[in-house]
Amino acid sequence: MPEIDPHRIERTYGRPEGRPKISTRNLERFFVKEKTLDEGGGRGAGALNQGVYLVKHRKSSVRCVYKKIVDDETLEREILFLQALRHPNIVKYIDAFITEDTPKELGLYMEFCDCGSLQDLLDKYVSHNKAHPPPRGNPPALIPESFIWHVFHSMANALQYIHHGIRAGDHRDPPQPLSPHEWPIILHRDIKPDNIFFRAEPGQNDNALFYPHWPLNRSNPTRTDRPYSYPKVVLADFGIATAKHERDFEKISQIVGTSIWQPPEIPEWTARGEVWVIAAIALSMCRLLRHGPLELQPEQPADYNRTTPWKETADARKGIRDLGTGPAYSQEMDDLIWKCLRFTMGKRPLSYNLVVMIRDAEKELLGEQQIPLEPLPQWAFKRG
């Protein structure tokens, strides 16, 4: 990847009011380490990773995740993008430092997502169904449709912000995306369940965490008077994100990101390609696919003779949109995922169109109680 220009990022996207500048001094003295989340080390590109930690600010007692790396461009890129972005469905930037030493030290402090990742959730469902198989003729434990809409909507909101500059709370119809001059498109390029996290809202206890909230008709007090909500869903890890003004935004010849979560345009990334990815994630939630819909695709054909691995080709993605969500989910969910998984990129909706489509479907299905508002089981989330 080309070197990122920190001044250009701030000039283009600004710095949210009240957000501190990136320090040139190590900030570790202001925090107390509570827990090691990743010891770091390893070989190759990750060899200079010095770990990921849960820390607490000495004065405010705010808990956050601290990522520390020596002389690494991906963390610098992540720091610069997260410092410029502010959205409820983007992981919250708290502070960062990039020292002037040689080699330089980099540290990023982000909000702590105490309910784990979407990958954790998928793993727990798969493990639960293996450990507790249902009686013959009964379905396994499935993720409630209302929660899948919640995740799908949250990710579409995140995408319409990074792609088109549409901020949270902007519900104009039709949507009003900013021009490419006002907001050069940002592509995440590594959207996957491992990079989608859940965090409890302030004041949520363990019981309140597992229930949806929807402004239903007040004539049904047993539903409307419950002060419950699903956890917030946030997109994290902007280490290989790119913006339209960067040289590598255009055609690329090698894979950037995680190959099993890439659209048919692989290895290229586009805004509509990222819509394909979040639809593939929604489909995987319906079908409980820990490694994406490629799990259900045919194996490599016997006559395949290219050097590119089969699962890194467009052909391996043909037919994914026809897999279907399964009988437990609504036709509206199935239809919308199908539209987003079209093989031809130009036929998919843009993220801001998708937000409207999801919002309309939720109002019809949830607002009119065509599908149940279901809690998640208490074993579903990884806490703390």
CSV table of C-alpha atoms in Angstrom, one decimal:
chain,number,residue,atom,x,y,z
A,1,MET,CA,0.0,0.0,0.0
A,2,PRO,CA,1.3,3.5,-0.7
A,3,GLU,CA,2.2,5.7,2.3
A,4,ILE,CA,-0.8,7.5,3.7
A,5,ASP,CA,-0.7,11.3,4.0
A,6,PRO,CA,-2.0,12.3,7.5
A,7,HIS,CA,-2.5,15.9,6.6
A,8,ARG,CA,-4.6,15.0,3.6
A,9,ILE,CA,-6.9,12.7,5.7
A,10,GLU,CA,-7.6,15.5,8.2
A,11,ARG,CA,-8.0,18.2,5.6
A,12,THR,CA,-10.5,16.0,3.7
A,13,TYR,CA,-12.6,14.5,6.4
A,14,GLY,CA,-11.9,16.9,9.3
A,15,ARG,CA,-11.4,16.1,12.9
A,16,PRO,CA,-14.5,15.8,15.0
A,17,GLU,CA,-15.0,18.5,17.6
A,18,GLY,CA,-13.4,17.8,20.9
A,19,ARG,CA,-11.2,15.0,19.6
A,20,PRO,CA,-7.6,15.3,20.7
A,21,LYS,CA,-4.7,15.6,18.2
A,22,ILE,CA,-2.5,12.5,17.8
A,23,SER,CA,0.2,12.8,20.5
A,24,THR,CA,3.9,12.4,19.6
A,25,ARG,CA,4.6,11.1,23.1
A,26,ASN,CA,3.8,7.6,24.4
A,27,LEU,CA,0.6,7.8,26.4
A,28,GLU,CA,0.9,4.5,28.4
A,29,ARG,CA,1.5,6.4,31.7
A,30,PHE,CA,-2.1,7.6,31.7
A,31,PHE,CA,-3.5,4.0,31.6
A,32,VAL,CA,-3.5,0.9,33.8
A,33,LYS,CA,-3.3,-2.5,32.0
A,34,GLU,CA,-6.1,-4.8,33.1
A,35,LYS,CA,-5.9,-7.7,30.7
A,36,THR,CA,-3.9,-9.0,27.7
A,37,LEU,CA,-6.3,-9.6,24.7
A,38,ASP,CA,-3.5,-10.6,22.2
A,39,GLU,CA,0.1,-11.1,23.2
A,40,GLY,CA,1.3,-10.0,19.8
A,41,GLY,CA,4.7,-11.2,18.4
A,42,GLY,CA,4.6,-13.8,15.6
A,43,ARG,CA,6.5,-13.7,12.4
A,44,GLY,CA,6.4,-11.8,9.2
A,45,ALA,CA,4.2,-8.6,9.0
A,46,GLY,CA,3.0,-9.1,12.5
A,47,ALA,CA,6.4,-9.5,14.1
A,48,LEU,CA,6.5,-5.9,15.4
A,49,ASN,CA,3.0,-6.2,17.0
A,50,GLN,CA,3.5,-5.6,20.7
A,51,GLY,CA,0.0,-6.8,21.7
A,52,VAL,CA,-3.6,-5.7,22.3
A,53,TYR,CA,-4.7,-5.0,25.9
A,54,LEU,CA,-7.7,-4.0,27.9
A,55,VAL,CA,-6.7,-0.9,29.8
A,56,LYS,CA,-8.3,1.6,32.1
A,57,HIS,CA,-7.7,5.4,32.1
A,58,ARG,CA,-6.2,6.4,35.5
A,59,LYS,CA,-8.4,9.5,35.9
A,60,SER,CA,-11.7,8.7,34.2
A,61,SER,CA,-11.7,5.0,34.8
A,62,VAL,CA,-12.9,4.5,31.3
A,63,ARG,CA,-12.0,1.0,30.0
A,64,CYS,CA,-10.7,0.8,26.4
A,65,VAL,CA,-8.7,-1.4,24.1
A,66,TYR,CA,-5.1,-0.5,23.5
A,67,LYS,CA,-3.3,-1.7,20.4
A,68,LYS,CA,0.4,-1.2,20.3
A,69,ILE,CA,2.8,-1.7,17.4
A,70,VAL,CA,6.3,-0.6,16.5
A,71,ASP,CA,6.8,1.1,13.1
A,72,ASP,CA,3.8,-0.3,11.3
A,73,GLU,CA,1.9,1.5,8.5
A,74,THR,CA,-1.4,-0.4,9.0
A,75,LEU,CA,-1.8,0.9,12.5
A,76,GLU,CA,-0.9,4.4,11.4
A,77,ARG,CA,-3.5,4.1,8.7
A,78,GLU,CA,-6.1,2.9,11.2
A,79,ILE,CA,-5.2,5.7,13.7
A,80,LEU,CA,-5.6,8.4,11.0
A,81,PHE,CA,-8.9,7.1,9.6
A,82,LEU,CA,-10.5,6.5,13.1
A,83,GLN,CA,-9.4,9.9,14.3
A,84,ALA,CA,-11.3,11.5,11.4
A,85,LEU,CA,-14.5,9.4,11.6
A,86,ARG,CA,-17.3,9.6,14.1
A,87,HIS,CA,-20.4,7.4,13.8
A,88,PRO,CA,-22.3,5.2,16.2
A,89,ASN,CA,-21.6,2.1,14.0
A,90,ILE,CA,-17.8,2.8,13.7
A,91,VAL,CA,-15.7,1.8,16.6
A,92,LYS,CA,-15.0,4.9,18.8
A,93,TYR,CA,-11.6,6.5,18.7
A,94,ILE,CA,-10.4,7.6,22.2
A,95,ASP,CA,-6.7,8.6,21.8
A,96,ALA,CA,-3.5,7.7,20.0
A,97,PHE,CA,0.2,8.4,19.8
A,98,ILE,CA,2.8,8.1,17.0
A,99,THR,CA,6.2,8.9,18.4
A,100,GLU,CA,9.0,10.6,16.5
A,101,ASP,CA,11.5,7.9,17.6
A,102,THR,CA,13.3,5.6,15.2
A,103,PRO,CA,11.7,3.1,15.0
A,104,LYS,CA,8.6,4.9,16.0
A,105,GLU,CA,6.1,3.6,18.4
A,106,LEU,CA,2.4,3.6,17.7
A,107,GLY,CA,-0.5,3.2,20.1
A,108,LEU,CA,-4.3,3.3,19.5
A,109,TYR,CA,-6.9,3.5,22.2
A,110,MET,CA,-10.5,2.5,21.2
A,111,GLU,CA,-13.7,1.8,22.9
A,112,PHE,CA,-14.0,-1.6,24.6
A,113,CYS,CA,-16.7,-3.7,23.0
A,114,ASP,CA,-17.7,-5.9,25.9
A,115,CYS,CA,-20.0,-8.3,24.1
A,116,GLY,CA,-17.4,-9.8,21.7
A,117,SER,CA,-17.5,-10.0,18.0
A,118,LEU,CA,-19.9,-11.4,15.4
A,119,GLN,CA,-17.5,-14.2,14.8
A,120,ASP,CA,-17.7,-15.1,18.5
A,121,LEU,CA,-21.5,-15.1,18.2
A,122,LEU,CA,-21.5,-17.4,15.1
A,123,ASP,CA,-19.0,-19.7,16.9
A,124,LYS,CA,-21.2,-19.9,20.0
A,125,TYR,CA,-24.3,-20.9,18.0
A,126,VAL,CA,-22.4,-23.6,16.0
A,127,SER,CA,-20.8,-25.0,19.2
A,128,HIS,CA,-24.1,-24.9,21.1
A,129,ASN,CA,-25.9,-26.8,18.3
A,130,LYS,CA,-23.2,-29.4,18.3
A,131,ALA,CA,-23.3,-29.8,22.1
A,132,HIS,CA,-27.1,-29.7,22.3
A,133,PRO,CA,-28.5,-31.3,19.1
A,134,PRO,CA,-32.3,-30.6,18.8
A,135,PRO,CA,-34.8,-33.5,19.0
A,136,ARG,CA,-35.4,-35.2,15.6
A,137,GLY,CA,-37.6,-33.1,13.4
A,138,ASN,CA,-36.8,-29.8,15.3
A,139,PRO,CA,-34.6,-27.0,14.0
A,140,PRO,CA,-31.3,-26.1,15.7
A,141,ALA,CA,-30.9,-22.9,17.6
A,142,LEU,CA,-31.0,-20.1,15.1
A,143,ILE,CA,-30.2,-16.4,15.3
A,144,PRO,CA,-33.4,-14.4,15.6
A,145,GLU,CA,-34.4,-12.5,12.4
A,146,SER,CA,-34.9,-9.3,14.3
A,147,PHE,CA,-31.3,-9.4,15.5
A,148,ILE,CA,-30.0,-10.1,11.9
A,149,TRP,CA,-31.9,-7.0,10.7
A,150,HIS,CA,-30.3,-5.1,13.5
A,151,VAL,CA,-26.8,-6.1,12.4
A,152,PHE,CA,-27.5,-5.7,8.7
A,153,HIS,CA,-29.0,-2.2,9.3
A,154,SER,CA,-26.0,-1.2,11.5
A,155,MET,CA,-23.5,-2.2,8.9
A,156,ALA,CA,-25.4,-0.5,6.1
A,157,ASN,CA,-25.4,2.7,8.2
A,158,ALA,CA,-21.6,2.4,8.7
A,159,LEU,CA,-21.1,1.9,4.9
A,160,GLN,CA,-23.3,4.8,3.8
A,161,TYR,CA,-21.2,7.0,6.2
A,162,ILE,CA,-17.7,5.9,5.0
A,163,HIS,CA,-18.8,5.6,1.3
A,164,HIS,CA,-20.9,8.7,1.0
A,165,GLY,CA,-20.5,10.9,4.1
A,166,ILE,CA,-24.2,10.4,5.2
A,167,ARG,CA,-24.1,10.9,9.0
A,168,ALA,CA,-26.1,9.2,11.7
A,169,GLY,CA,-29.6,10.6,12.1
A,170,ASP,CA,-29.8,11.8,8.5
A,171,HIS,CA,-33.0,10.2,7.3
A,172,ARG,CA,-33.8,12.3,4.3
A,173,ASP,CA,-35.7,10.5,1.6
A,174,PRO,CA,-34.3,10.3,-1.0
A,175,PRO,CA,-30.9,10.1,0.7
A,176,GLN,CA,-28.4,13.0,0.0
A,177,PRO,CA,-24.9,11.5,-0.4
A,178,LEU,CA,-22.1,14.0,-0.5
A,179,SER,CA,-20.2,14.4,-3.8
A,180,PRO,CA,-16.9,12.7,-4.3
A,181,HIS,CA,-15.2,16.1,-4.0
A,182,GLU,CA,-16.8,16.7,-0.6
A,183,TRP,CA,-16.3,13.2,0.7
A,184,PRO,CA,-13.9,10.9,-1.2
A,185,ILE,CA,-15.2,7.3,-0.8
A,186,ILE,CA,-13.5,5.3,2.0
A,187,LEU,CA,-13.4,1.6,1.5
A,188,HIS,CA,-12.8,-0.6,4.5
A,189,ARG,CA,-11.6,-3.7,2.5
A,190,ASP,CA,-11.6,-6.1,5.4
A,191,ILE,CA,-15.3,-6.4,6.5
A,192,LYS,CA,-15.8,-9.8,8.1
A,193,PRO,CA,-17.4,-11.1,11.3
A,194,ASP,CA,-14.1,-10.8,13.2
A,195,ASN,CA,-14.2,-7.1,12.6
A,196,ILE,CA,-17.8,-6.5,13.7
A,197,PHE,CA,-18.2,-6.0,17.4
A,198,PHE,CA,-21.0,-5.6,20.0
A,199,ARG,CA,-21.0,-3.3,23.0
A,200,ALA,CA,-23.7,-2.8,25.6
A,201,GLU,CA,-25.3,0.5,25.8
A,202,PRO,CA,-24.7,2.6,29.0
A,203,GLY,CA,-26.9,1.2,31.8
A,204,GLN,CA,-27.6,-2.1,30.1
A,205,ASN,CA,-27.4,-5.0,32.4
A,206,ASP,CA,-27.1,-8.7,31.4
A,207,ASN,CA,-30.8,-9.3,31.3
A,208,ALA,CA,-31.6,-6.1,29.3
A,209,LEU,CA,-28.9,-6.9,26.8
A,210,PHE,CA,-30.6,-9.7,25.0
A,211,TYR,CA,-33.9,-8.1,24.1
A,212,PRO,CA,-34.8,-5.9,21.1
A,213,HIS,CA,-36.5,-2.6,21.4
A,214,TRP,CA,-38.9,-1.3,18.8
A,215,PRO,CA,-41.4,1.5,19.1
A,216,LEU,CA,-44.5,-0.7,18.7
A,217,ASN,CA,-48.1,0.3,19.2
A,218,ARG,CA,-48.7,1.5,22.8
A,219,SER,CA,-51.8,-0.6,23.0
A,220,ASN,CA,-49.5,-3.6,23.7
A,221,PRO,CA,-47.8,-2.6,27.0
A,222,THR,CA,-46.2,-6.0,27.4
A,223,ARG,CA,-44.0,-5.2,24.4
A,224,THR,CA,-43.5,-1.5,24.5
A,225,ASP,CA,-42.8,-1.0,28.2
A,226,ARG,CA,-39.8,-3.3,28.3
A,227,PRO,CA,-36.7,-1.1,28.4
A,228,TYR,CA,-34.6,-3.5,26.5
A,229,SER,CA,-32.3,-3.1,23.5
A,230,TYR,CA,-29.8,-5.2,21.5
A,231,PRO,CA,-26.2,-4.2,21.9
A,232,LYS,CA,-24.7,-1.6,19.6
A,233,VAL,CA,-23.0,-3.0,16.5
A,234,VAL,CA,-19.7,-1.4,15.4
A,235,LEU,CA,-17.3,-1.9,12.5
A,236,ALA,CA,-13.6,-1.9,13.5
A,237,ASP,CA,-10.1,-2.5,12.1
A,238,PHE,CA,-9.4,0.2,9.4
A,239,GLY,CA,-5.8,-0.9,9.0
A,240,ILE,CA,-6.1,-1.6,5.3
A,241,ALA,CA,-8.8,1.0,4.5
A,242,THR,CA,-8.2,3.3,1.5
A,243,ALA,CA,-9.7,6.5,0.2
A,244,LYS,CA,-10.5,7.5,-3.4
A,245,HIS,CA,-7.7,10.0,-3.5
A,246,GLU,CA,-5.1,7.3,-2.8
A,247,ARG,CA,-3.2,5.7,-5.7
A,248,ASP,CA,-4.1,2.1,-4.7
A,249,PHE,CA,-7.8,2.8,-4.8
A,250,GLU,CA,-7.9,2.0,-8.5
A,251,LYS,CA,-7.4,-1.5,-10.0
A,252,ILE,CA,-5.2,-3.8,-7.9
A,253,SER,CA,-3.7,-7.2,-8.9
A,254,GLN,CA,-3.4,-8.9,-5.6
A,255,ILE,CA,-5.8,-9.7,-2.8
A,256,VAL,CA,-6.1,-7.1,0.0
A,257,GLY,CA,-8.1,-8.3,3.0
A,258,THR,CA,-9.6,-11.7,3.8
A,259,SER,CA,-10.2,-13.7,0.6
A,260,ILE,CA,-13.3,-15.7,1.8
A,261,TRP,CA,-15.1,-12.5,2.5
A,262,GLN,CA,-14.4,-10.8,-0.8
A,263,PRO,CA,-17.0,-10.1,-3.6
A,264,PRO,CA,-17.0,-11.5,-7.1
A,265,GLU,CA,-14.9,-8.6,-8.3
A,266,ILE,CA,-12.0,-10.1,-6.3
A,267,PRO,CA,-9.3,-8.7,-5.9
A,268,GLU,CA,-10.8,-5.3,-6.7
A,269,TRP,CA,-12.8,-3.4,-4.0
A,270,THR,CA,-15.7,-1.1,-4.7
A,271,ALA,CA,-18.6,0.5,-2.7
A,272,ARG,CA,-21.0,-2.0,-4.2
A,273,GLY,CA,-18.6,-4.8,-3.5
A,274,GLU,CA,-18.8,-4.0,0.2
A,275,VAL,CA,-22.6,-4.1,0.0
A,276,TRP,CA,-22.1,-7.7,-1.3
A,277,VAL,CA,-19.9,-8.5,1.7
A,278,ILE,CA,-22.4,-7.3,4.4
A,279,ALA,CA,-25.2,-9.2,2.6
A,280,ALA,CA,-23.0,-12.3,2.6
A,281,ILE,CA,-22.5,-11.8,6.3
A,282,ALA,CA,-26.3,-11.5,6.9
A,283,LEU,CA,-26.7,-14.7,4.9
A,284,SER,CA,-24.1,-16.4,7.0
A,285,MET,CA,-26.0,-15.4,10.1
A,286,CYS,CA,-29.1,-17.0,8.7
A,287,ARG,CA,-27.3,-20.2,7.8
A,288,LEU,CA,-24.9,-20.2,10.7
A,289,LEU,CA,-21.8,-20.3,8.4
A,290,ARG,CA,-18.7,-19.5,10.5
A,291,HIS,CA,-16.6,-19.1,7.4
A,292,GLY,CA,-19.0,-17.5,5.0
A,293,PRO,CA,-21.2,-18.7,2.2
A,294,LEU,CA,-18.2,-20.3,0.3
A,295,GLU,CA,-18.7,-23.1,2.9
A,296,LEU,CA,-21.8,-24.2,0.9
A,297,GLN,CA,-20.3,-23.7,-2.6
A,298,PRO,CA,-19.1,-26.6,-4.8
A,299,GLU,CA,-15.5,-27.8,-4.4
A,300,GLN,CA,-12.9,-26.9,-7.0
A,301,PRO,CA,-13.9,-28.4,-10.4
A,302,ALA,CA,-11.7,-31.3,-11.6
A,303,ASP,CA,-10.8,-29.4,-14.8
A,304,TYR,CA,-9.7,-26.2,-13.0
A,305,ASN,CA,-6.1,-25.5,-14.0
A,306,ARG,CA,-5.3,-21.9,-13.0
A,307,THR,CA,-2.7,-21.0,-10.5
A,308,THR,CA,-5.1,-18.8,-8.5
A,309,PRO,CA,-6.7,-20.8,-5.6
A,310,TRP,CA,-10.3,-21.7,-6.5
A,311,LYS,CA,-11.8,-19.8,-3.5
A,312,GLU,CA,-10.1,-16.7,-4.7
A,313,THR,CA,-11.9,-16.6,-8.0
A,314,ALA,CA,-15.1,-15.0,-9.2
A,315,ASP,CA,-16.4,-18.3,-10.4
A,316,ALA,CA,-16.4,-19.7,-6.9
A,317,ARG,CA,-18.9,-17.0,-5.9
A,318,LYS,CA,-21.4,-17.8,-8.7
A,319,GLY,CA,-24.7,-19.1,-7.2
A,320,ILE,CA,-24.1,-17.7,-3.7
A,321,ARG,CA,-27.1,-15.4,-4.0
A,322,ASP,CA,-29.3,-18.4,-4.7
A,323,LEU,CA,-28.4,-20.3,-1.5
A,324,GLY,CA,-31.3,-18.7,0.3
A,325,THR,CA,-31.7,-17.8,4.0
A,326,GLY,CA,-33.8,-20.9,4.9
A,327,PRO,CA,-37.4,-21.5,5.9
A,328,ALA,CA,-37.1,-19.8,9.3
A,329,TYR,CA,-36.6,-16.3,7.8
A,330,SER,CA,-39.0,-14.0,6.0
A,331,GLN,CA,-39.3,-13.6,2.3
A,332,GLU,CA,-38.3,-9.9,2.7
A,333,MET,CA,-35.0,-10.9,4.3
A,334,ASP,CA,-34.4,-13.5,1.6
A,335,ASP,CA,-35.3,-11.0,-1.2
A,336,LEU,CA,-33.1,-8.2,0.0
A,337,ILE,CA,-30.0,-10.4,0.6
A,338,TRP,CA,-30.6,-11.8,-2.9
A,339,LYS,CA,-30.6,-8.3,-4.5
A,340,CYS,CA,-27.3,-7.4,-2.7
A,341,LEU,CA,-25.6,-10.6,-3.7
A,342,ARG,CA,-26.1,-10.2,-7.5
A,343,PHE,CA,-23.0,-11.3,-9.3
A,344,THR,CA,-23.0,-8.3,-11.6
A,345,MET,CA,-21.7,-5.4,-9.5
A,346,GLY,CA,-23.7,-2.6,-11.1
A,347,LYS,CA,-27.0,-4.4,-10.3
A,348,ARG,CA,-26.5,-4.2,-6.5
A,349,PRO,CA,-27.8,-1.2,-4.5
A,350,LEU,CA,-25.4,1.4,-3.1
A,351,SER,CA,-25.2,1.5,0.7
A,352,TYR,CA,-27.5,4.5,1.1
A,353,ASN,CA,-30.2,2.8,-1.1
A,354,LEU,CA,-29.8,-0.3,1.0
A,355,VAL,CA,-30.3,1.6,4.3
A,356,VAL,CA,-33.7,2.8,3.0
A,357,MET,CA,-34.6,-0.7,1.8
A,358,ILE,CA,-33.8,-2.2,5.2
A,359,ARG,CA,-35.6,0.6,7.1
A,360,ASP,CA,-38.8,0.0,5.0
A,361,ALA,CA,-38.6,-3.8,5.6
A,362,GLU,CA,-38.1,-3.4,9.3
A,363,LYS,CA,-41.1,-1.0,9.6
A,364,GLU,CA,-43.3,-3.5,7.8
A,365,LEU,CA,-42.0,-6.7,9.5
A,366,LEU,CA,-41.3,-5.5,13.0
A,367,GLY,CA,-43.6,-2.5,13.3
A,368,GLU,CA,-46.6,-4.7,12.2
A,369,GLN,CA,-45.3,-7.7,14.2
A,370,GLN,CA,-45.1,-9.9,11.2
A,371,ILE,CA,-42.0,-11.5,12.7
A,372,PRO,CA,-41.4,-11.9,16.4
A,373,LEU,CA,-39.1,-9.7,18.4
A,374,GLU,CA,-37.0,-12.3,20.0
A,375,PRO,CA,-34.3,-12.2,22.7
A,376,LEU,CA,-31.0,-13.9,22.2
A,377,PRO,CA,-30.1,-16.7,24.6
A,378,GLN,CA,-27.7,-15.6,27.4
A,379,TRP,CA,-25.0,-17.9,26.2
A,380,ALA,CA,-24.9,-16.1,22.8
A,381,PHE,CA,-22.6,-13.2,23.8
A,382,LYS,CA,-19.1,-13.2,25.0
A,383,ARG,CA,-19.0,-10.9,28.0
A,384,GLY,CA,-16.2,-8.9,29.5
